[in-house]
Amino acid sequence: MPSAFRFTPLFIALTATIPFAAQADEDKADGFIEGSSFNLHFRNAYFNRDNHNAGVRDTREWGQGAVARFESGYTPGVVGFGLDAHAMLGLKLDGGGGHAGTSILPEHIKDDGELGAAPHSFSTAGAAVKLKAFDTELKAGDLFLTNPVIAGGETRMLPQTFRGVSLTNTSIDGLLLEGGQVSFTHPYNQSGHRRIDTYYGSLDEHDKSKHLNWAGASWSGTEHITANLYAAELKDIWNQYYADFDYTYVVNDLVSLNPGVHFYHTQDTGQALLGKIDNNTYSVHFTVNAGFHSVTAAYQRVNGNTPFDYINLGDSVYLDNSRMYSDFNAPNERSWKLQYGYDFAGVGVPGLSTSLSYSRGEADLTKATQDTTHYDYYREDGKNAMHWERDLDVKYVFQEGDLKDLSVLVRYATHRGSQGYASIDSNSDNDELRVIVDYPLNVF
């Protein structure tokens, strides 16, 4: 069956939920201008990574980002029209050629192949037209996307966007149906767009996938329960399917229990540009919330001879053990995590919170795919490849005054790998510090 028709039944389901028999209430239309909003988001980001077993030990960069987003309302009528637009600017505050490469600023490759200093500034802008009929919305252009199979990266100085079309429907309370197709991405540390690729897979430029199709459903209509079901096709690379279920059991006013599971299945498709892929990856967690304290235990497993892979530079890795440095997603890897969190509102400091976690993983890399053309994970000395990561986050959000909603996040991670693991990652032993200051401003 042609790939263009693989998600046709789900798109039919999306459009079928539109109540065409209902009468449009034009008086309730917000109006193109009346329903519009304009927001600014300023982010100051400092990244410092001390690599202990790489040629460049100390990579550090500091930048200031600004994002302006305008979202219009809709014109009155059965079908309303609108426009979303955005502009982004990134400024380098510090980061010379000997310290470049933290990922928050553009990479500049010199003629000799070495990494040089990032440019002093970079920028981009984009827009999307949108149509709305009843509870269904169609957008075409530059999109901000967040779901388990295609999520733009939000952890750097500027956000990632995608270029294509999306369709969402919310006719049923608590149920979001969505789908779409994107062909290009604007990475968070570049000015231009490029074809979508994957984080771990290695492809020649002419072998990039033409587009990604996705469709899915998200349910939050039952108290204390959320569930998601998604499918995506990265043309000529993979079909990826995702499901999750999360439940919160309230014991009393102070104690609640939260079990949950995430599952991905990834299978090669079409021309299989990244070779054979047959990967099942899942994670399960159990959290105990007691007053202002929380304790989480998680277990994660990768079943497959290639790593669990996802869209490059994106955040579409909805797994419990995806940490600041490592995703614990090597071929056949098993990992566990313990995490403790505390909200300092319990001692009279609302807005201050912290979390501390320890994660550990082990993989037999001798069983990984030996086709290193695309996934360079096979190592003869990797039978007992092990690594661990320790993460500490401290965040404060101003609660009132002129700085209300401004947040300061300090993140520190330590990662170490055994010889078998280090052979696939020259930066496996590192200490990383991130300081991120966010200031969202609602203009209107």
Coordinates of C-alpha atoms in Angstrom, one line a residue:
M1 CA 0.0 0.0 0.0
P2 CA 1.4 3.4 -0.9
S3 CA 2.8 5.3 2.2
A4 CA 0.6 8.2 1.5
F5 CA -2.5 6.1 2.4
R6 CA -1.2 4.3 5.5
F7 CA -2.9 6.6 8.0
T8 CA -6.0 7.3 5.9
P9 CA -8.3 5.4 8.3
L10 CA -7.2 7.5 11.2
F11 CA -7.6 10.8 9.3
I12 CA -11.1 9.7 8.3
A13 CA -11.8 9.1 12.0
L14 CA -10.5 12.6 12.8
T15 CA -12.7 14.3 10.2
A16 CA -15.7 12.1 11.0
T17 CA -15.8 13.6 14.5
I18 CA -16.7 17.0 13.1
P19 CA -20.4 17.6 13.8
F20 CA -21.4 19.0 10.4
A21 CA -25.0 18.8 11.3
A22 CA -24.6 21.4 14.0
Q23 CA -25.2 25.0 13.4
A24 CA -22.3 27.4 13.6
D25 CA -22.7 30.1 16.2
E26 CA -21.0 33.0 14.5
D27 CA -21.7 35.3 17.4
K28 CA -19.3 33.3 19.5
A29 CA -16.4 33.7 17.1
D30 CA -13.4 35.5 18.8
G31 CA -12.5 37.4 15.7
F32 CA -9.1 37.6 14.0
I33 CA -7.9 40.5 16.2
E34 CA -10.1 40.2 19.2
G35 CA -9.0 36.6 19.8
S36 CA -5.3 37.2 19.2
S37 CA -2.4 37.0 21.6
F38 CA 1.2 38.1 21.5
N39 CA 3.8 36.6 23.8
L40 CA 7.5 37.0 24.4
H41 CA 9.8 34.4 25.9
F42 CA 13.4 35.3 26.9
R43 CA 15.8 32.6 27.8
N44 CA 19.4 33.0 29.1
A45 CA 21.3 29.8 28.8
Y46 CA 24.8 28.8 30.0
F47 CA 26.1 25.3 29.2
N48 CA 29.4 23.9 30.5
R49 CA 30.5 20.3 29.8
D50 CA 33.8 19.0 31.1
N51 CA 34.8 16.0 29.0
H52 CA 37.3 13.8 30.7
N53 CA 38.1 11.5 27.8
A54 CA 37.8 13.7 24.7
G55 CA 40.2 16.0 22.8
V56 CA 38.3 19.1 23.9
R57 CA 37.9 18.9 27.7
D58 CA 36.0 22.1 28.4
T59 CA 33.1 23.1 26.1
R60 CA 31.2 26.1 27.4
E61 CA 28.9 28.6 25.8
W62 CA 26.5 31.3 27.0
G63 CA 23.7 32.9 25.0
Q64 CA 20.6 34.9 25.2
G65 CA 17.5 33.8 23.3
A66 CA 14.3 35.7 22.5
V67 CA 11.1 34.2 21.0
A68 CA 8.1 36.4 19.9
R69 CA 4.9 34.5 19.1
F70 CA 1.7 36.0 17.6
E71 CA -1.4 33.8 17.4
S72 CA -4.5 35.3 15.9
G73 CA -8.1 34.5 16.6
Y74 CA -10.4 33.3 13.8
T75 CA -12.6 35.1 11.4
P76 CA -16.4 34.6 11.9
G77 CA -18.2 32.0 9.9
V78 CA -18.6 28.3 9.5
V79 CA -14.9 28.1 8.6
G80 CA -12.7 30.6 10.5
F81 CA -9.3 31.7 9.1
G82 CA -6.3 32.7 11.2
L83 CA -2.6 33.2 11.2
D84 CA 0.2 32.3 13.7
A85 CA 3.7 33.9 13.3
H86 CA 6.9 33.8 15.2
A87 CA 10.4 35.2 15.2
M88 CA 13.5 34.0 17.1
L89 CA 16.8 35.6 17.9
G90 CA 19.9 34.1 19.5
L91 CA 22.9 36.1 20.7
K92 CA 26.2 34.7 21.7
L93 CA 27.4 36.1 25.0
D94 CA 30.4 33.8 25.4
G95 CA 31.9 30.9 23.6
G96 CA 35.3 30.9 21.8
G97 CA 36.5 28.4 19.2
G98 CA 38.3 26.3 21.8
H99 CA 35.2 26.0 23.9
A100 CA 32.4 25.7 21.2
G101 CA 30.1 22.8 20.7
T102 CA 27.6 22.7 23.7
S103 CA 24.7 22.6 21.2
I104 CA 23.0 25.9 22.3
L105 CA 24.8 27.9 19.6
P106 CA 25.4 27.1 15.9
E107 CA 28.4 25.0 15.1
H108 CA 31.0 26.6 12.8
I109 CA 33.3 24.1 11.0
K110 CA 36.6 25.7 9.9
D111 CA 38.4 24.9 6.6
D112 CA 40.7 22.5 8.5
G113 CA 37.7 20.6 9.8
E114 CA 38.1 21.9 13.4
L115 CA 35.2 23.4 15.3
G116 CA 35.4 27.2 15.4
A117 CA 33.7 29.9 17.4
A118 CA 29.9 30.2 16.9
P119 CA 28.6 33.4 15.1
H120 CA 27.7 36.3 17.3
S121 CA 24.0 36.0 16.4
F122 CA 21.5 33.8 14.5
S123 CA 17.8 34.3 13.8
T124 CA 14.8 32.8 12.1
A125 CA 11.1 33.5 11.5
G126 CA 8.1 31.6 10.3
A127 CA 4.3 31.5 10.1
A128 CA 1.4 29.1 9.7
V129 CA -2.0 29.7 8.3
K130 CA -4.9 28.0 10.1
L131 CA -8.5 27.1 9.5
K132 CA -11.1 26.1 12.1
A133 CA -14.5 24.4 11.7
F134 CA -16.3 23.5 14.8
D135 CA -13.8 21.6 16.9
T136 CA -11.3 20.8 14.2
E137 CA -8.2 22.9 13.4
L138 CA -5.9 22.7 10.4
K139 CA -2.5 24.4 10.3
A140 CA 0.0 24.7 7.5
G141 CA 3.4 26.2 7.7
D142 CA 5.9 26.4 10.6
L143 CA 4.6 24.4 13.5
F144 CA 5.4 23.9 17.2
L145 CA 4.8 20.2 17.9
T146 CA 4.8 18.2 21.1
N147 CA 3.8 14.5 21.1
P148 CA 5.6 11.2 21.7
V149 CA 6.6 10.6 18.1
I150 CA 7.5 14.1 17.0
A151 CA 8.3 16.7 19.6
G152 CA 10.4 19.8 19.0
G153 CA 13.4 20.2 21.3
E154 CA 12.7 22.7 24.1
T155 CA 15.7 22.2 26.4
R156 CA 18.2 24.5 24.7
M157 CA 18.2 28.3 24.2
L158 CA 15.6 28.4 21.4
P159 CA 12.8 25.9 20.5
Q160 CA 12.7 23.6 17.5
T161 CA 10.0 23.9 14.9
F162 CA 8.8 21.8 11.9
R163 CA 7.4 22.7 8.5
G164 CA 4.3 20.9 7.2
V165 CA 0.6 20.5 8.1
S166 CA -1.2 19.4 11.2
L167 CA -4.8 18.5 12.0
T168 CA -6.4 18.4 15.5
N169 CA -9.9 17.6 16.8
T170 CA -11.3 18.1 20.3
S171 CA -15.0 17.2 19.7
I172 CA -15.0 14.8 22.6
D173 CA -14.2 16.2 26.1
G174 CA -10.9 14.8 27.2
L175 CA -9.9 13.3 23.8
L176 CA -7.4 14.9 21.5
L177 CA -7.1 13.4 18.0
E178 CA -4.3 14.7 15.8
G179 CA -2.3 13.9 12.7
G180 CA -0.1 15.6 10.1
Q181 CA 2.9 15.5 7.9
V182 CA 6.1 17.5 8.1
S183 CA 9.1 17.5 5.7
F184 CA 11.6 20.0 7.2
T185 CA 12.8 21.0 10.7
H186 CA 14.3 24.2 12.0
P187 CA 16.8 23.0 14.7
Y188 CA 17.2 25.0 17.9
N189 CA 20.7 26.1 17.1
Q190 CA 20.5 27.1 13.4
S191 CA 19.0 29.8 11.2
G192 CA 17.8 27.7 8.3
H193 CA 15.7 24.5 7.8
R194 CA 16.8 21.0 6.8
R195 CA 15.4 17.6 6.1
I196 CA 14.2 15.5 9.1
D197 CA 16.7 12.9 10.2
T198 CA 17.3 10.8 13.3
Y199 CA 19.4 11.4 16.4
Y200 CA 21.5 8.2 16.3
G201 CA 21.3 7.0 12.7
S202 CA 23.9 8.1 10.2
L203 CA 22.7 9.0 6.7
D204 CA 24.2 10.6 3.6
E205 CA 22.6 14.0 2.7
H206 CA 20.9 12.6 -0.4
D207 CA 19.4 9.7 1.7
K208 CA 17.4 11.9 4.1
S209 CA 13.8 11.0 4.5
K210 CA 11.3 13.0 2.5
H211 CA 8.7 13.4 5.3
L212 CA 7.2 12.2 8.5
N213 CA 3.5 11.3 8.9
W214 CA 1.9 10.9 12.3
A215 CA -1.5 10.3 13.8
G216 CA -2.6 9.7 17.4
A217 CA -5.0 10.0 20.2
S218 CA -4.5 11.5 23.7
W219 CA -7.0 10.8 26.5
S220 CA -7.3 12.7 29.8
G221 CA -11.1 12.5 30.2
T222 CA -11.0 10.1 33.2
E223 CA -10.0 11.5 36.5
H224 CA -6.4 10.4 37.5
I225 CA -5.9 8.6 34.2
T226 CA -4.0 9.6 31.1
A227 CA -3.3 7.5 28.0
N228 CA -1.8 8.0 24.6
L229 CA -1.7 6.0 21.4
Y230 CA 0.4 7.3 18.4
A231 CA 1.8 6.0 15.1
A232 CA 4.4 7.6 12.9
E233 CA 6.1 6.9 9.5
L234 CA 9.5 8.4 8.8
K235 CA 9.4 7.6 5.1
D236 CA 11.8 4.9 3.9
I237 CA 13.3 4.7 7.4
W238 CA 10.8 3.4 10.0
N239 CA 7.3 3.0 11.3
Q240 CA 7.1 3.8 15.0
Y241 CA 4.2 3.1 17.3
Y242 CA 3.8 4.4 20.9
A243 CA 1.5 3.7 23.8
D244 CA 1.4 4.8 27.4
F245 CA -0.8 4.6 30.4
D246 CA -0.5 6.6 33.7
Y247 CA -2.7 6.3 36.8
T248 CA -2.7 8.2 40.0
Y249 CA -4.3 6.6 43.1
V250 CA -5.1 9.1 45.8
V251 CA -4.7 7.4 49.2
N252 CA -5.5 10.5 51.2
D253 CA -4.9 14.3 51.3
L254 CA -1.1 13.7 51.7
V255 CA -0.3 10.5 49.9
S256 CA -0.8 9.3 46.3
L257 CA 0.6 6.5 44.2
N258 CA 1.5 6.9 40.6
P259 CA 2.3 3.8 38.4
G260 CA 2.8 4.2 34.6
V261 CA 4.3 2.6 31.5
H262 CA 5.6 3.8 28.2
F263 CA 6.2 1.6 25.1
Y264 CA 7.7 2.1 21.6
H265 CA 7.9 -0.3 18.7
T266 CA 10.1 0.8 15.8
Q267 CA 10.2 -1.2 12.5
D268 CA 12.1 -0.4 9.3
T269 CA 10.0 0.4 6.3
G270 CA 10.3 1.2 2.6
Q271 CA 13.9 1.5 1.4
A272 CA 15.1 1.0 5.0
L273 CA 17.7 3.7 4.6
L274 CA 19.0 3.0 8.2
G275 CA 19.0 -0.7 7.6
K276 CA 17.0 -3.4 9.4
I277 CA 15.3 -2.1 12.6
D278 CA 13.2 -4.2 14.9
N279 CA 13.1 -2.5 18.3
N280 CA 10.8 -2.7 21.3
T281 CA 11.6 -0.3 24.1
Y282 CA 9.6 0.2 27.2
S283 CA 9.9 1.8 30.7
V284 CA 7.8 1.5 33.8
H285 CA 7.7 3.7 36.8
F286 CA 6.2 3.9 40.3
T287 CA 6.1 7.1 42.2
V288 CA 5.0 7.7 45.8
N289 CA 4.0 11.3 46.6
A290 CA 3.9 12.1 50.3
G291 CA 3.2 15.7 51.2
F292 CA 5.9 17.7 49.6
H293 CA 8.1 14.7 49.0
S294 CA 8.2 12.3 46.0
V295 CA 10.2 9.1 45.4
T296 CA 10.3 7.4 42.0
A297 CA 11.7 4.0 40.9
A298 CA 11.9 3.2 37.2
Y299 CA 13.0 0.3 35.0
Q300 CA 13.7 0.6 31.3
R301 CA 14.5 -2.0 28.7
V302 CA 15.6 -1.9 25.0
N303 CA 14.9 -5.1 23.1
G304 CA 16.7 -4.8 19.7
N305 CA 20.1 -4.8 18.1
T306 CA 19.9 -1.1 17.2
P307 CA 19.4 1.7 19.8
F308 CA 16.1 3.2 20.4
D309 CA 16.2 6.2 18.0
Y310 CA 14.1 9.3 17.6
I311 CA 13.9 12.5 15.6
N312 CA 17.2 14.4 15.7
L313 CA 17.4 17.3 18.2
G314 CA 13.9 16.6 19.3
D315 CA 12.3 15.6 22.6
S316 CA 10.2 12.7 21.3
V317 CA 11.7 10.2 23.7
Y318 CA 9.0 9.7 26.3
L319 CA 10.9 7.3 28.4
D320 CA 11.5 7.4 32.2
N321 CA 15.2 7.0 32.0
S322 CA 15.9 9.7 29.5
R323 CA 18.2 11.9 31.5
M324 CA 20.1 15.2 31.0
Y325 CA 23.0 13.4 29.3
S326 CA 22.1 9.9 28.4
D327 CA 18.8 8.3 27.3
F328 CA 19.9 4.8 28.4
N329 CA 18.8 3.5 25.0
A330 CA 21.7 1.5 23.7
P331 CA 21.0 -1.9 21.9
N332 CA 19.7 -4.5 24.4
E333 CA 20.2 -2.1 27.3
R334 CA 18.6 -2.6 30.7
S335 CA 18.6 0.4 33.1
W336 CA 17.0 1.5 36.4
K337 CA 16.6 4.9 38.1
L338 CA 15.9 6.1 41.6
Q339 CA 14.7 9.7 42.0
Y340 CA 13.8 11.9 45.0
G341 CA 12.0 15.3 44.7
Y342 CA 11.1 17.9 47.2
D343 CA 8.9 21.1 47.0
F344 CA 10.2 23.7 49.4
A345 CA 6.7 25.1 49.9
G346 CA 6.7 22.6 52.7
V347 CA 9.1 24.8 54.6
G348 CA 7.6 28.1 53.5
V349 CA 9.5 28.7 50.3
P350 CA 6.9 28.4 47.5
G351 CA 8.4 28.3 44.0
L352 CA 11.5 26.4 45.0
S353 CA 11.8 22.7 44.1
T354 CA 14.6 20.2 43.6
S355 CA 15.1 16.6 42.4
L356 CA 18.1 14.2 42.7
S357 CA 18.4 11.0 40.7
Y358 CA 20.7 8.1 40.0
S359 CA 20.5 6.0 36.9
R360 CA 22.5 2.9 35.9
G361 CA 22.5 0.9 32.7
E362 CA 24.1 -2.2 31.3
A363 CA 24.2 -3.6 27.7
D364 CA 25.7 -6.5 25.8
L365 CA 27.0 -4.5 22.7
T366 CA 28.5 -7.6 21.2
K367 CA 25.0 -8.6 20.1
A368 CA 24.3 -5.2 18.5
T369 CA 24.0 -4.9 14.8
Q370 CA 27.4 -5.3 13.0
D371 CA 26.3 -3.0 10.1
T372 CA 28.1 0.1 11.4
T373 CA 27.2 2.0 8.2
H374 CA 24.2 3.5 10.0
Y375 CA 24.4 2.6 13.7
D376 CA 28.0 2.5 15.0
Y377 CA 27.3 0.4 18.2
Y378 CA 29.0 -3.0 17.6
R379 CA 32.1 -3.4 19.8
E380 CA 33.9 -6.7 20.5
D381 CA 34.8 -5.4 24.0
G382 CA 31.3 -4.3 24.8
K383 CA 29.9 -7.5 26.4
N384 CA 29.4 -5.8 29.8
A385 CA 29.2 -2.2 28.7
M386 CA 28.0 -0.2 31.8
H387 CA 27.4 3.4 32.6
W388 CA 25.7 5.6 35.2
E389 CA 24.4 9.1 35.6
R390 CA 23.7 11.3 38.6
D391 CA 21.5 14.4 38.1
L392 CA 20.6 17.3 40.4
D393 CA 18.0 19.9 39.5
V394 CA 17.2 23.0 41.5
K395 CA 14.5 25.4 40.2
Y396 CA 13.0 28.6 41.6
V397 CA 10.0 30.4 40.1
F398 CA 9.3 33.9 41.3
Q399 CA 5.7 34.0 42.7
E400 CA 5.0 37.7 42.8
G401 CA 6.3 41.2 42.0
D402 CA 7.9 42.5 38.8
L403 CA 9.7 39.2 38.3
K404 CA 6.6 37.1 38.7
D405 CA 6.9 33.9 36.6
L406 CA 10.6 34.4 36.0
S407 CA 12.4 31.1 36.7
V408 CA 16.0 30.0 37.4
L409 CA 16.9 26.4 36.7
V410 CA 20.3 25.0 37.7
R411 CA 21.1 21.5 36.4
Y412 CA 24.2 19.4 37.2
A413 CA 24.9 16.0 35.8
T414 CA 27.8 13.5 36.2
H415 CA 28.1 10.6 33.8
R416 CA 30.6 7.8 33.7
G417 CA 31.0 4.8 31.4
S418 CA 33.0 1.6 31.5
Q419 CA 35.6 0.7 28.9
G420 CA 33.0 -1.1 26.8
Y421 CA 30.6 1.8 26.8
A422 CA 33.3 4.4 26.4
S423 CA 34.3 2.8 23.1
I424 CA 31.1 3.9 21.5
D425 CA 31.1 7.4 23.1
S426 CA 34.3 9.4 23.4
N427 CA 32.5 11.8 25.8
S428 CA 31.2 9.1 28.1
D429 CA 33.0 10.5 31.2
N430 CA 31.8 14.1 31.7
D431 CA 30.4 16.6 34.2
E432 CA 27.9 19.1 32.9
L433 CA 26.4 22.3 34.3
R434 CA 23.5 24.1 32.9
V435 CA 22.0 27.4 34.1
I436 CA 18.8 28.5 32.4
V437 CA 16.8 31.6 33.2
D438 CA 13.3 31.9 31.6
Y439 CA 11.2 35.0 31.5
P440 CA 7.8 34.6 29.8
L441 CA 5.9 37.8 29.1
N442 CA 2.3 38.0 27.9
V443 CA 2.0 41.3 26.0
F444 CA -1.7 40.8 25.1

